[in-house]
Amino acid sequence: MKWYSIFRSVSFKIGLVFSVVFIALLMIFGFTMYGMFTNIVVDYSKQELVARGNNHASILENNFDKATIDHVILMEKTVPTEVLITDSAGKIIGSSTVPDKEMLEHLDPASDLKEGKIVVSDWRKHKYLISVSPIGNGEGYLYMYYPSSILRDIVFTMNVLIISASIGIFLLAFGLIGFLSRRLTKPLLQMEEATMKMSQGKYRQNILYKGDDEIARLGSSIQTLGEQLQYYEDSRNQFLSAVSHEIRTPLTYIKGYSDVLKKGLVKDPEEQLQYLDIINREAQRITFMINDLFEMSKLQVGQFELNKERADINTIIERVFESLKPAAQKKGLEISIELGKNLPNLFIDVHRMEQVFYNLIENGIKYSNEGSVAITSFLRKEFIVIEVRDTGLGIPEQDLPRIWERFYRVDQSRTRKTGGTGLGLYVVKQIIEAHDGDIQVESMEKKGSIFTIYLKPIGDSHGKNIGS
């Protein structure tokens, strides 16, 4: 992987955002801790310095003599602080060290000083923190000096500790952020790889995902999409194979019988008519197959339009019945119609409704080896109901929900025997639903099937409540 692609990756961007936010929070926390710690240390030192000065001043207040002064000075010899004692006029009468210039600059207390206070507090600029405490009632003054270098050393040490701890925390956090960002983006990288393979035609991908969050649901959706694409790819291949077979068979008949007639090999007029009938039937078979393909293509691109007109449904059924009756009789099937009288007219596309009944009745004939095919029409409540019954192979229960899918065929083995592209029922359902109707199916294996269509007559204003 090239370096620039690493910088453009999602995991790097997530890690960078988290790192920037973490560093900003860490700096804010560090500065806050630095300020708080510094203020605590300095305030404590000031309070301690004033308290120590007041304590010495109270001792001198009771015995303001040389012995007591020497005792106070001796107490400050073993600690970092220094003490300086003056009389009321500001003359130095005792000191724990030789006063330097900065000590001497602050020997001018206010005459009305009642208690100890800090007179120099800026430890960053001055050599000492300095406090002054009055001795008695203006008899003298006691100055305490705390070296600022001690505070600076403490603050420096604290800074080193904070910086060291921050670096350690940052490295630990950066590693944790990197781990978490990779963990968060790993499913996304898997999905990217899966989609790349899907774009190459490898649709069925196994995407590992856990939980029920947005990423897991995205992974599940991509995997489901791949499975559906694979299903449609397999269906498409089977469909193309079936179409080529379905078209090749009638074309073979048409070519063979037309060649026989063209060469004059058949002299008997009755036999000639029989051959012409076969050619016509096979040509019609191709026509209906192409119509199915044409309707499917229009459905897919949203160009499916209906040319509706007032029509009698029984007339359409009779026309299709007469067209398919010879095919049923040839297989030894009993085919019958029982049409309701005085049924209201429908506002329908006659051509497409013929296609519906042709597909349903032809299916009944195709999948019935014995028995009968029956078509009935009648009025039930506010609907005109048309039933197409057969005593054929039937449809397995697990396949019933899918028979309306395009390219779906119940059994490949029986499809090879009977033919079919898997488009007929798909087109039927689309046409019926385009007429605001409904189609339902009941079927049992080896018992047969019943396809039931519900359509509303012209002028029906009732709400849709389809079913028995």
Coordinates of C-alpha atoms in Angstrom, one line a residue:
M1 CA 0.0 0.0 0.0
K2 CA 1.4 3.4 -1.0
W3 CA 2.0 6.0 1.8
Y4 CA -0.5 8.5 0.3
S5 CA -3.2 5.9 0.4
I6 CA -2.6 5.3 4.1
F7 CA -3.1 9.0 4.8
R8 CA -6.3 8.9 2.8
S9 CA -7.7 5.9 4.7
V10 CA -10.7 6.1 7.0
S11 CA -8.7 4.6 9.9
F12 CA -6.0 7.3 9.6
K13 CA -8.6 10.1 9.5
I14 CA -10.5 8.7 12.5
G15 CA -7.2 8.2 14.4
L16 CA -6.1 11.8 13.5
V17 CA -9.4 13.3 14.7
F18 CA -9.3 11.4 17.9
S19 CA -5.6 12.3 18.4
V20 CA -6.2 16.0 17.8
V21 CA -9.2 16.0 20.2
F22 CA -7.2 14.0 22.8
I23 CA -4.1 16.3 22.6
A24 CA -6.3 19.4 22.9
L25 CA -8.0 17.9 26.0
L26 CA -4.7 16.8 27.4
M27 CA -3.1 20.3 27.0
I28 CA -6.1 21.9 28.6
F29 CA -5.9 19.4 31.5
G30 CA -2.1 19.9 31.8
F31 CA -2.4 23.7 31.9
T32 CA -5.2 23.5 34.4
M33 CA -3.3 21.2 36.6
Y34 CA -0.2 23.3 36.3
G35 CA -2.1 26.5 37.3
M36 CA -3.8 24.8 40.2
F37 CA -0.7 23.1 41.6
T38 CA 1.4 26.3 41.3
N39 CA -1.3 28.4 43.0
I40 CA -1.6 25.8 45.8
V41 CA 2.2 25.7 46.4
V42 CA 2.7 29.4 46.3
D43 CA -0.3 30.2 48.5
Y44 CA 0.8 27.6 51.0
S45 CA 4.3 29.1 51.0
K46 CA 2.9 32.6 51.6
Q47 CA 0.6 31.5 54.4
E48 CA 3.4 29.5 56.0
L49 CA 5.8 32.5 55.7
V50 CA 3.3 34.9 57.3
A51 CA 2.4 32.4 60.0
R52 CA 6.1 31.8 60.8
G53 CA 6.8 35.5 61.0
N54 CA 3.8 36.2 63.2
N55 CA 4.9 33.4 65.5
H56 CA 8.4 34.9 65.9
A57 CA 6.9 38.4 66.4
S58 CA 4.6 37.2 69.2
I59 CA 7.7 35.7 71.0
L60 CA 9.6 39.0 70.6
E61 CA 6.6 41.0 71.8
N62 CA 6.9 39.4 75.2
N63 CA 10.7 39.7 75.4
F64 CA 12.1 42.2 73.0
D65 CA 15.8 41.8 74.1
K66 CA 19.0 40.5 72.6
A67 CA 18.7 37.0 73.9
T68 CA 15.3 36.5 72.4
I69 CA 16.4 38.1 69.2
D70 CA 19.4 35.7 69.0
H71 CA 17.1 32.8 69.8
V72 CA 14.7 33.7 66.9
I73 CA 17.7 34.1 64.5
L74 CA 19.1 30.8 65.6
M75 CA 15.8 29.1 64.8
E76 CA 16.1 30.3 61.2
K77 CA 19.6 29.0 60.7
T78 CA 18.5 25.4 60.0
V79 CA 15.7 26.2 57.5
P80 CA 15.7 27.7 54.0
T81 CA 14.0 30.9 55.2
E82 CA 15.8 33.9 56.5
V83 CA 14.7 36.5 59.1
L84 CA 15.6 40.1 59.7
I85 CA 14.6 42.2 62.7
T86 CA 14.4 46.0 62.8
D87 CA 13.4 48.5 65.5
S88 CA 10.6 51.0 65.0
A89 CA 12.9 53.4 63.0
G90 CA 13.8 50.6 60.6
K91 CA 17.3 50.1 61.9
I92 CA 18.5 46.4 61.6
I93 CA 19.1 44.9 65.1
G94 CA 19.4 41.3 64.1
S95 CA 19.5 39.0 61.0
S96 CA 20.1 35.3 60.2
T97 CA 22.2 36.3 57.2
V98 CA 24.0 39.3 55.7
P99 CA 21.2 41.3 54.1
D100 CA 21.5 41.7 50.3
K101 CA 20.2 44.5 48.2
E102 CA 16.8 43.0 47.6
M103 CA 16.3 42.5 51.3
L104 CA 17.2 46.1 52.1
E105 CA 14.8 47.5 49.4
H106 CA 11.7 46.4 51.3
L107 CA 12.4 47.7 54.9
D108 CA 9.8 50.4 54.8
P109 CA 6.6 49.0 56.4
A110 CA 3.5 51.1 56.9
S111 CA 3.4 52.6 60.4
D112 CA -0.2 51.4 60.9
L113 CA 0.7 47.7 60.2
K114 CA -1.5 45.7 62.6
E115 CA -0.7 42.1 61.5
G116 CA 1.7 40.2 59.2
K117 CA 1.4 40.4 55.5
I118 CA 3.2 39.6 52.3
V119 CA 5.0 42.6 50.8
V120 CA 6.7 40.8 47.9
S121 CA 4.7 38.0 46.2
D122 CA 6.0 37.8 42.6
W123 CA 8.3 34.8 42.9
R124 CA 9.0 34.7 39.2
K125 CA 10.7 38.2 39.2
H126 CA 12.1 38.6 42.7
K127 CA 14.7 36.6 44.7
Y128 CA 12.4 36.2 47.7
L129 CA 8.9 36.0 48.9
I130 CA 8.9 38.6 51.7
S131 CA 6.5 39.0 54.6
V132 CA 6.6 41.5 57.4
S133 CA 5.0 41.2 60.9
P134 CA 4.8 44.0 63.5
I135 CA 6.4 43.4 66.9
G136 CA 4.2 44.6 69.7
N137 CA 2.7 48.1 69.3
G138 CA 5.1 49.4 66.7
E139 CA 8.2 48.5 68.7
G140 CA 9.8 46.9 65.7
Y141 CA 9.3 44.7 62.7
L142 CA 10.2 41.2 61.7
Y143 CA 10.8 40.3 58.0
M144 CA 10.8 36.8 56.7
Y145 CA 12.4 35.8 53.4
Y146 CA 11.6 32.6 51.4
P147 CA 13.9 32.0 48.5
S148 CA 11.9 32.1 45.2
S149 CA 14.4 29.6 43.7
I150 CA 12.8 26.9 45.9
L151 CA 9.4 27.6 44.3
R152 CA 10.9 27.7 40.8
D153 CA 12.5 24.3 41.5
I154 CA 9.3 22.8 42.7
V155 CA 7.4 24.2 39.7
F156 CA 10.1 23.0 37.3
T157 CA 10.0 19.5 38.8
M158 CA 6.2 19.5 38.6
N159 CA 6.4 20.6 34.9
V160 CA 8.8 17.7 34.2
L161 CA 6.5 15.3 35.9
I162 CA 3.4 16.6 34.0
I163 CA 5.2 16.6 30.7
S164 CA 6.6 13.0 31.3
A165 CA 3.2 11.8 32.3
S166 CA 1.5 13.5 29.3
I167 CA 4.0 11.9 26.9
G168 CA 3.3 8.5 28.4
I169 CA -0.4 9.0 28.4
F170 CA -0.3 10.4 24.8
L171 CA 1.7 7.3 23.6
L172 CA -0.6 5.0 25.4
A173 CA -3.7 6.8 24.1
F174 CA -2.3 7.1 20.6
G175 CA -1.8 3.3 20.5
L176 CA -5.2 2.8 21.9
I177 CA -6.8 5.2 19.4
G178 CA -4.9 3.4 16.6
F179 CA -6.2 0.1 17.8
L180 CA -9.8 1.3 18.2
S181 CA -9.8 3.1 14.8
R182 CA -8.5 0.0 13.1
R183 CA -11.1 -2.1 14.9
L184 CA -13.8 0.4 13.9
T185 CA -12.8 0.5 10.3
K186 CA -12.0 -3.2 9.8
P187 CA -15.6 -4.0 9.0
L188 CA -15.7 -1.1 6.5
L189 CA -12.5 -2.3 4.9
Q190 CA -14.0 -5.8 4.6
M191 CA -17.1 -4.3 3.0
E192 CA -14.9 -2.3 0.6
E193 CA -13.1 -5.5 -0.4
A194 CA -16.4 -7.3 -0.7
T195 CA -18.0 -4.6 -2.9
M196 CA -14.8 -4.7 -5.1
K197 CA -15.2 -8.4 -5.6
M198 CA -19.0 -7.9 -6.3
S199 CA -18.1 -5.4 -9.0
Q200 CA -16.0 -8.2 -10.6
G201 CA -18.9 -10.5 -10.7
K202 CA -18.2 -12.4 -7.4
Y203 CA -21.5 -11.5 -5.8
R204 CA -21.8 -14.0 -3.0
Q205 CA -19.5 -12.6 -0.2
N206 CA -19.2 -13.6 3.4
I207 CA -18.9 -10.4 5.5
L208 CA -18.2 -11.0 9.2
Y209 CA -20.1 -8.6 11.4
K210 CA -21.2 -8.6 15.1
G211 CA -23.8 -6.7 17.0
D212 CA -26.8 -4.8 15.7
D213 CA -25.3 -1.3 15.2
E214 CA -25.3 0.7 11.9
I215 CA -22.1 -0.9 10.6
A216 CA -23.4 -4.4 11.3
R217 CA -26.6 -3.6 9.5
L218 CA -24.7 -2.2 6.6
G219 CA -22.6 -5.4 6.4
S220 CA -25.8 -7.5 6.5
S221 CA -27.3 -5.4 3.8
I222 CA -24.3 -5.7 1.5
Q223 CA -24.2 -9.5 2.1
T224 CA -27.9 -9.7 1.3
L225 CA -27.5 -7.6 -1.8
G226 CA -24.7 -9.9 -3.0
E227 CA -26.8 -13.0 -2.5
Q228 CA -29.7 -11.3 -4.4
L229 CA -27.3 -10.3 -7.2
Q230 CA -26.0 -13.9 -7.3
Y231 CA -29.5 -15.2 -7.4
Y232 CA -30.4 -12.9 -10.3
E233 CA -27.2 -13.7 -12.1
D234 CA -27.9 -17.4 -11.8
S235 CA -31.5 -16.8 -12.8
R236 CA -30.4 -14.7 -15.8
N237 CA -28.1 -17.4 -17.0
Q238 CA -30.8 -20.1 -16.6
F239 CA -33.3 -17.7 -18.3
L240 CA -31.0 -17.2 -21.3
S241 CA -30.5 -20.9 -21.5
A242 CA -34.2 -21.5 -21.3
V243 CA -35.1 -18.8 -23.8
S244 CA -32.5 -20.2 -26.3
H245 CA -34.0 -23.7 -25.8
E246 CA -37.6 -22.4 -26.0
I247 CA -36.9 -20.5 -29.2
R248 CA -34.8 -23.1 -30.8
T249 CA -37.4 -25.8 -30.5
P250 CA -40.3 -24.1 -32.3
L251 CA -37.8 -22.7 -34.9
T252 CA -36.7 -26.2 -35.6
Y253 CA -40.3 -27.3 -36.2
I254 CA -41.0 -24.3 -38.4
K255 CA -37.8 -24.7 -40.4
G256 CA -38.3 -28.5 -40.8
Y257 CA -42.0 -28.4 -41.8
S258 CA -41.6 -25.4 -44.0
D259 CA -38.7 -27.1 -45.8
V260 CA -40.8 -30.2 -46.4
L261 CA -43.6 -28.0 -47.8
K262 CA -41.3 -25.9 -49.9
K263 CA -39.7 -29.0 -51.5
G264 CA -43.1 -30.4 -52.3
L265 CA -42.4 -33.7 -50.4
V266 CA -46.0 -33.8 -49.1
K267 CA -48.8 -34.0 -51.8
D268 CA -51.8 -34.8 -49.6
P269 CA -53.6 -31.4 -49.0
E270 CA -54.9 -32.6 -45.6
E271 CA -51.3 -33.4 -44.5
Q272 CA -50.1 -30.1 -45.9
L273 CA -52.7 -28.3 -43.7
Q274 CA -51.6 -30.4 -40.7
Y275 CA -48.0 -29.2 -41.3
L276 CA -49.1 -25.6 -41.8
D277 CA -51.1 -25.9 -38.5
I278 CA -47.9 -27.0 -36.7
I279 CA -46.0 -24.1 -38.2
N280 CA -48.7 -21.7 -37.2
R281 CA -48.9 -23.1 -33.6
E282 CA -45.1 -22.9 -33.1
A283 CA -45.0 -19.4 -34.5
Q284 CA -47.7 -18.4 -32.1
R285 CA -45.7 -20.0 -29.3
I286 CA -42.7 -17.8 -30.2
T287 CA -45.0 -14.7 -30.4
F288 CA -46.3 -15.2 -26.9
M289 CA -42.8 -15.8 -25.6
I290 CA -41.5 -12.6 -27.2
N291 CA -44.5 -10.8 -25.8
D292 CA -43.5 -11.9 -22.3
L293 CA -40.0 -10.6 -22.8
F294 CA -41.2 -7.4 -24.2
E295 CA -43.6 -6.8 -21.3
M296 CA -40.9 -7.6 -18.8
S297 CA -38.5 -5.1 -20.4
K298 CA -41.2 -2.4 -20.3
L299 CA -41.9 -3.2 -16.6
Q300 CA -38.2 -2.9 -15.8
V301 CA -37.8 0.5 -17.4
G302 CA -41.1 1.9 -16.1
Q303 CA -42.7 2.1 -19.5
F304 CA -45.6 -0.3 -18.8
E305 CA -48.8 1.4 -20.0
L306 CA -52.3 0.2 -20.3
N307 CA -54.7 1.0 -23.2
K308 CA -57.9 0.5 -21.3
E309 CA -61.3 0.2 -22.9
R310 CA -64.7 -1.1 -21.9
A311 CA -64.8 -4.8 -22.4
D312 CA -66.6 -8.0 -21.6
I313 CA -64.2 -10.4 -19.7
N314 CA -66.1 -13.5 -20.9
T315 CA -65.5 -12.6 -24.5
I316 CA -61.7 -12.5 -23.8
I317 CA -61.8 -15.8 -22.0
E318 CA -63.7 -17.5 -24.8
R319 CA -61.2 -16.3 -27.4
V320 CA -58.2 -17.6 -25.5
F321 CA -60.1 -20.8 -24.7
E322 CA -60.7 -21.5 -28.3
S323 CA -57.1 -20.8 -29.2
L324 CA -55.7 -23.3 -26.6
K325 CA -58.4 -25.9 -26.8
P326 CA -56.6 -28.0 -29.5
A327 CA -53.4 -28.1 -27.4
A328 CA -55.4 -29.5 -24.4
Q329 CA -57.2 -32.1 -26.5
K330 CA -54.0 -33.2 -28.1
K331 CA -52.7 -34.1 -24.6
G332 CA -55.9 -35.9 -23.8
L333 CA -57.1 -33.3 -21.3
E334 CA -60.6 -32.2 -20.7
I335 CA -60.8 -28.5 -21.0
S336 CA -64.0 -26.5 -20.1
I337 CA -65.3 -23.1 -19.4
E338 CA -68.2 -22.0 -17.2
L339 CA -68.8 -18.3 -17.5
G340 CA -71.1 -16.3 -15.4
K341 CA -74.0 -14.6 -17.1
N342 CA -74.6 -10.8 -17.3
L343 CA -71.2 -9.9 -15.7
P344 CA -70.6 -6.2 -15.6
N345 CA -68.1 -4.7 -18.1
L346 CA -64.5 -4.0 -17.1
F347 CA -62.3 -1.1 -18.0
I348 CA -59.2 -3.1 -19.1
D349 CA -56.4 -3.5 -21.6
V350 CA -57.9 -6.3 -23.7
H351 CA -54.6 -7.3 -25.3
R352 CA -52.8 -7.7 -22.0
M353 CA -55.7 -9.4 -20.4
E354 CA -55.7 -12.0 -23.2
Q355 CA -52.0 -12.5 -22.4
V356 CA -52.9 -13.1 -18.7
F357 CA -55.4 -15.9 -19.5
Y358 CA -53.2 -17.4 -22.2
N359 CA -50.3 -17.7 -19.7
L360 CA -52.5 -19.2 -17.0
I361 CA -54.4 -21.6 -19.2
E362 CA -51.3 -22.7 -21.1
N363 CA -49.5 -23.4 -17.8
G364 CA -52.5 -25.5 -16.7
I365 CA -52.2 -27.5 -20.0
K366 CA -48.4 -27.7 -19.8
Y367 CA -48.2 -29.1 -16.3
S368 CA -51.2 -31.5 -16.5
N369 CA -50.5 -34.9 -17.9
E370 CA -54.1 -36.1 -17.3
G371 CA -57.4 -34.8 -15.9
S372 CA -58.8 -31.4 -16.8
V373 CA -58.4 -27.7 -17.0
A374 CA -61.4 -25.6 -16.1
I375 CA -62.0 -21.8 -16.4
T376 CA -64.9 -20.2 -14.5
S377 CA -66.0 -16.6 -14.1
F378 CA -68.6 -15.3 -11.6
L379 CA -69.5 -12.3 -9.5
R380 CA -68.6 -12.3 -5.8
K381 CA -69.6 -9.2 -3.7
E382 CA -68.0 -6.2 -5.6
F383 CA -65.5 -8.3 -7.6
I384 CA -65.6 -10.2 -10.8
V385 CA -63.7 -13.5 -10.0
I386 CA -62.0 -15.7 -12.6
E387 CA -60.6 -19.1 -11.6
V388 CA -58.3 -21.3 -13.7
R389 CA -58.1 -24.8 -12.2
D390 CA -56.0 -27.7 -13.3
T391 CA -55.2 -31.2 -12.1
G392 CA -51.5 -31.0 -12.9
L393 CA -48.3 -31.4 -11.0
G394 CA -49.0 -28.7 -8.5
I395 CA -46.6 -26.4 -6.8
P396 CA -44.6 -27.3 -3.6
E397 CA -45.7 -25.2 -0.6
Q398 CA -42.2 -23.7 -0.1
D399 CA -42.2 -22.4 -3.7
L400 CA -45.6 -20.7 -3.6
P401 CA -44.3 -17.3 -2.3
R402 CA -41.7 -17.1 -5.1
I403 CA -43.7 -18.1 -8.2
W404 CA -44.4 -14.5 -9.0
E405 CA -40.7 -13.6 -9.2
R406 CA -39.2 -13.0 -12.7
F407 CA -37.1 -16.0 -14.0
Y408 CA -38.2 -18.2 -11.1
R409 CA -39.1 -21.7 -12.0
V410 CA -40.3 -24.3 -9.5
D411 CA -38.3 -27.3 -10.6
Q412 CA -35.4 -27.3 -13.2
S413 CA -35.9 -30.9 -14.1
R414 CA -39.6 -30.5 -15.0
T415 CA -38.9 -27.2 -16.6
R416 CA -36.6 -28.9 -19.1
K417 CA -39.4 -31.3 -19.9
T418 CA -42.2 -28.7 -20.2
G419 CA -40.3 -25.7 -21.2
G420 CA -40.8 -22.2 -19.9
T421 CA -38.7 -19.1 -19.1
G422 CA -40.0 -18.2 -15.7
L423 CA -41.6 -15.0 -16.9
G424 CA -45.2 -16.0 -17.4
L425 CA -46.5 -15.6 -13.9
Y426 CA -44.4 -12.6 -13.2
V427 CA -46.0 -10.8 -16.2
V428 CA -49.4 -12.0 -15.2
K429 CA -49.2 -10.6 -11.7
Q430 CA -47.8 -7.2 -13.0
I431 CA -50.7 -6.9 -15.4
I432 CA -53.4 -7.8 -12.9
E433 CA -52.0 -5.4 -10.3
A434 CA -51.8 -2.6 -12.9
H435 CA -55.5 -3.1 -13.3
D436 CA -55.9 -2.6 -9.5
G437 CA -56.8 -6.2 -9.1
D438 CA -55.2 -9.2 -7.3
I439 CA -54.3 -12.7 -8.1
Q440 CA -53.9 -15.6 -5.6
V441 CA -52.9 -19.2 -5.9
E442 CA -53.8 -22.4 -4.1
S443 CA -51.8 -25.5 -4.9
M444 CA -50.9 -29.0 -3.7
E445 CA -48.3 -31.3 -5.2
K446 CA -49.8 -33.9 -7.5
K447 CA -53.3 -32.5 -6.9
G448 CA -53.2 -29.4 -9.1
S449 CA -53.5 -25.6 -8.8
I450 CA -56.2 -22.9 -8.6
F451 CA -55.3 -19.4 -9.8
T452 CA -57.9 -16.8 -8.8
I453 CA -58.1 -13.3 -10.2
Y454 CA -60.1 -10.5 -8.6
L455 CA -61.1 -7.5 -10.8
K456 CA -63.4 -4.5 -10.1
P457 CA -66.2 -3.8 -12.5
I458 CA -66.8 -0.3 -14.0
G459 CA -68.3 2.1 -11.6
D460 CA -67.4 0.1 -8.4
S461 CA -66.6 2.7 -5.7
H462 CA -66.1 0.2 -2.9
G463 CA -62.8 0.0 -1.0
K464 CA -60.3 -2.7 -1.9
N465 CA -61.1 -5.9 0.0
I466 CA -59.8 -8.7 -2.1
G467 CA -60.3 -12.3 -1.2
S468 CA -63.0 -14.9 -0.3

